[in-house]
PDB file of C-alpha atoms in Angstrom:
ATOM      1  CA  ALA L 785      61.213  35.029 -14.661  1.00 73.00           C
ATOM      2  CA  THR L 786      62.119  31.500 -13.675  1.00 73.00           C
ATOM      3  CA  PRO L 787      63.283  29.042 -14.504  1.00 78.00           C
ATOM      4  CA  ASN L 788      65.606  30.299 -17.488  1.00 84.00           C
ATOM      5  CA  PRO L 789      66.294  28.253 -19.489  1.00 90.00           C
ATOM      6  CA  ALA L 790      62.822  26.694 -19.264  1.00 91.00           C
ATOM      7  CA  ASN L 791      61.117  23.230 -20.606  1.00 90.00           C
ATOM      8  CA  GLU L 792      57.518  23.403 -19.683  1.00 94.00           C
ATOM      9  CA  GLY L 793      56.990  26.968 -19.160  1.00 94.00           C
ATOM     10  CA  ILE L 794      58.083  30.013 -17.259  1.00 93.00           C
ATOM     11  CA  SER L 795      56.564  31.868 -13.980  1.00 92.00           C
ATOM     12  CA  LEU L 796      56.730  35.632 -14.431  1.00 88.00           C
ATOM     13  CA  HIS L 797      56.946  37.466 -11.342  1.00 86.00           C
ATOM     14  CA  VAL L 798      55.752  41.186 -11.647  1.00 82.00           C
ATOM     15  CA  ASP L 799      55.716  43.993  -8.926  1.00 79.00           C
ATOM     16  CA  ALA L 800      53.054  46.284 -10.047  1.00 67.00           C
ATOM     17  CA  PRO L 801      50.746  49.045  -8.444  1.00 64.00           C
ATOM     18  CA  PRO L 802      47.327  47.895  -7.563  1.00 60.00           C
ATOM     19  CA  GLY L 803      45.139  48.597 -10.554  1.00 64.00           C
ATOM     20  CA  ASP L 804      47.645  48.878 -12.996  1.00 72.00           C
ATOM     21  CA  ALA L 805      46.462  46.599 -16.020  1.00 72.00           C
ATOM     22  CA  GLN L 806      49.294  44.780 -17.544  1.00 89.00           C
ATOM     23  CA  HIS L 807      49.787  42.318 -20.335  1.00 92.00           C
ATOM     24  CA  TYR L 808      52.561  40.213 -21.777  1.00 94.00           C
ATOM     25  CA  GLU L 809      53.690  39.375 -25.402  1.00 96.00           C
ATOM     26  CA  LEU L 810      55.844  36.363 -26.317  1.00 97.00           C
ATOM     27  CA  ARG L 811      57.902  36.805 -29.326  1.00 97.00           C
ATOM     28  CA  ASP L 812      60.384  34.872 -31.270  1.00 96.00           C
ATOM     29  CA  ALA L 813      63.704  36.029 -32.422  1.00 92.00           C
ATOM     30  CA  TYR L 814      62.287  37.457 -35.546  1.00 95.00           C
ATOM     31  CA  GLY L 815      59.712  39.588 -33.488  1.00 95.00           C
ATOM     32  CA  ALA L 816      56.715  37.335 -34.478  1.00 97.00           C
ATOM     33  CA  LEU L 817      53.839  37.601 -31.963  1.00 98.00           C
ATOM     34  CA  LEU L 818      53.363  33.936 -30.570  1.00 97.00           C
ATOM     35  CA  ALA L 819      51.194  34.564 -27.585  1.00 95.00           C
ATOM     36  CA  ARG L 820      49.623  37.554 -25.466  1.00 95.00           C
ATOM     37  CA  GLY L 821      47.924  37.396 -22.405  1.00 94.00           C
ATOM     38  CA  ARG L 822      46.841  39.304 -19.215  1.00 91.00           C
ATOM     39  CA  ILE L 823      48.901  39.390 -15.907  1.00 89.00           C
ATOM     40  CA  THR L 824      46.390  38.763 -13.311  1.00 81.00           C
ATOM     41  CA  GLY L 825      48.667  38.707 -10.197  1.00 80.00           C
ATOM     42  CA  ARG L 826      52.052  38.825  -8.987  1.00 83.00           C
ATOM     43  CA  ASN L 827      52.845  35.356 -10.716  1.00 87.00           C
ATOM     44  CA  THR L 828      51.680  34.438 -14.267  1.00 89.00           C
ATOM     45  CA  PHE L 829      52.626  31.054 -15.759  1.00 93.00           C
ATOM     46  CA  ILE L 830      53.549  31.252 -19.526  1.00 93.00           C
ATOM     47  CA  PRO L 831      53.575  27.943 -21.266  1.00 94.00           C
ATOM     48  CA  LEU L 832      56.289  27.023 -23.525  1.00 95.00           C
ATOM     49  CA  ALA L 833      56.073  23.262 -23.895  1.00 94.00           C
ATOM     50  CA  HIS L 834      54.435  23.495 -27.386  1.00 95.00           C
ATOM     51  CA  LEU L 835      57.248  25.609 -28.819  1.00 96.00           C
ATOM     52  CA  PRO L 836      60.495  24.633 -30.239  1.00 96.00           C
ATOM     53  CA  SER L 837      63.898  24.878 -28.710  1.00 96.00           C
ATOM     54  CA  ALA L 838      64.963  28.436 -29.187  1.00 96.00           C
ATOM     55  CA  THR L 839      65.130  31.902 -27.658  1.00 96.00           C
ATOM     56  CA  TYR L 840      62.018  33.796 -27.124  1.00 97.00           C
ATOM     57  CA  VAL L 841      61.323  37.388 -25.933  1.00 97.00           C
ATOM     58  CA  ILE L 842      58.707  38.264 -23.139  1.00 95.00           C
ATOM     59  CA  ARG L 843      57.615  41.783 -23.073  1.00 95.00           C
ATOM     60  CA  VAL L 844      55.508  43.155 -20.170  1.00 92.00           C
ATOM     61  CA  LEU L 845      53.182  46.132 -20.992  1.00 90.00           C
ATOM     62  CA  SER L 846      51.764  48.156 -18.121  1.00 86.00           C
ATOM     63  CA  GLY L 847      48.433  50.333 -18.670  1.00 81.00           C
ATOM     64  CA  SER L 848      50.554  53.395 -18.034  1.00 80.00           C
ATOM     65  CA  GLY L 849      52.711  52.753 -21.224  1.00 81.00           C
ATOM     66  CA  ALA L 850      55.834  51.248 -19.511  1.00 84.00           C
ATOM     67  CA  SER L 851      57.301  48.386 -20.723  1.00 89.00           C
ATOM     68  CA  ALA L 852      60.171  45.927 -19.849  1.00 90.00           C
ATOM     69  CA  ALA L 853      61.488  43.082 -22.035  1.00 93.00           C
ATOM     70  CA  LEU L 854      63.435  39.745 -21.118  1.00 93.00           C
ATOM     71  CA  ARG L 855      65.108  36.970 -23.004  1.00 95.00           C
ATOM     72  CA  VAL L 856      64.041  33.304 -22.233  1.00 95.00           C
ATOM     73  CA  VAL L 857      65.625  30.124 -23.472  1.00 95.00           C
ATOM     74  CA  LYS L 858      63.323  27.291 -24.329  1.00 95.00           C
ATOM     75  CA  GLN L 859      65.295  23.947 -24.117  1.00 93.00           C
TER      76      GLN L 859
END
């Protein structure tokens, strides 16, 4: 995910097999769900401008049940 730290938003790059439905979740440091969306291509933009400066977690969930998480700093 770039840039990190971010101001306006973050571009999430995902390498996934064709047809593997993927979604993302954006959560705060306490685990509260702030946003959820579908990943529709290799690059997905996740807006952060409306959020206060903090550390957030983006979790990517695949249709096959696999998941990955990364921390993002919003300035």
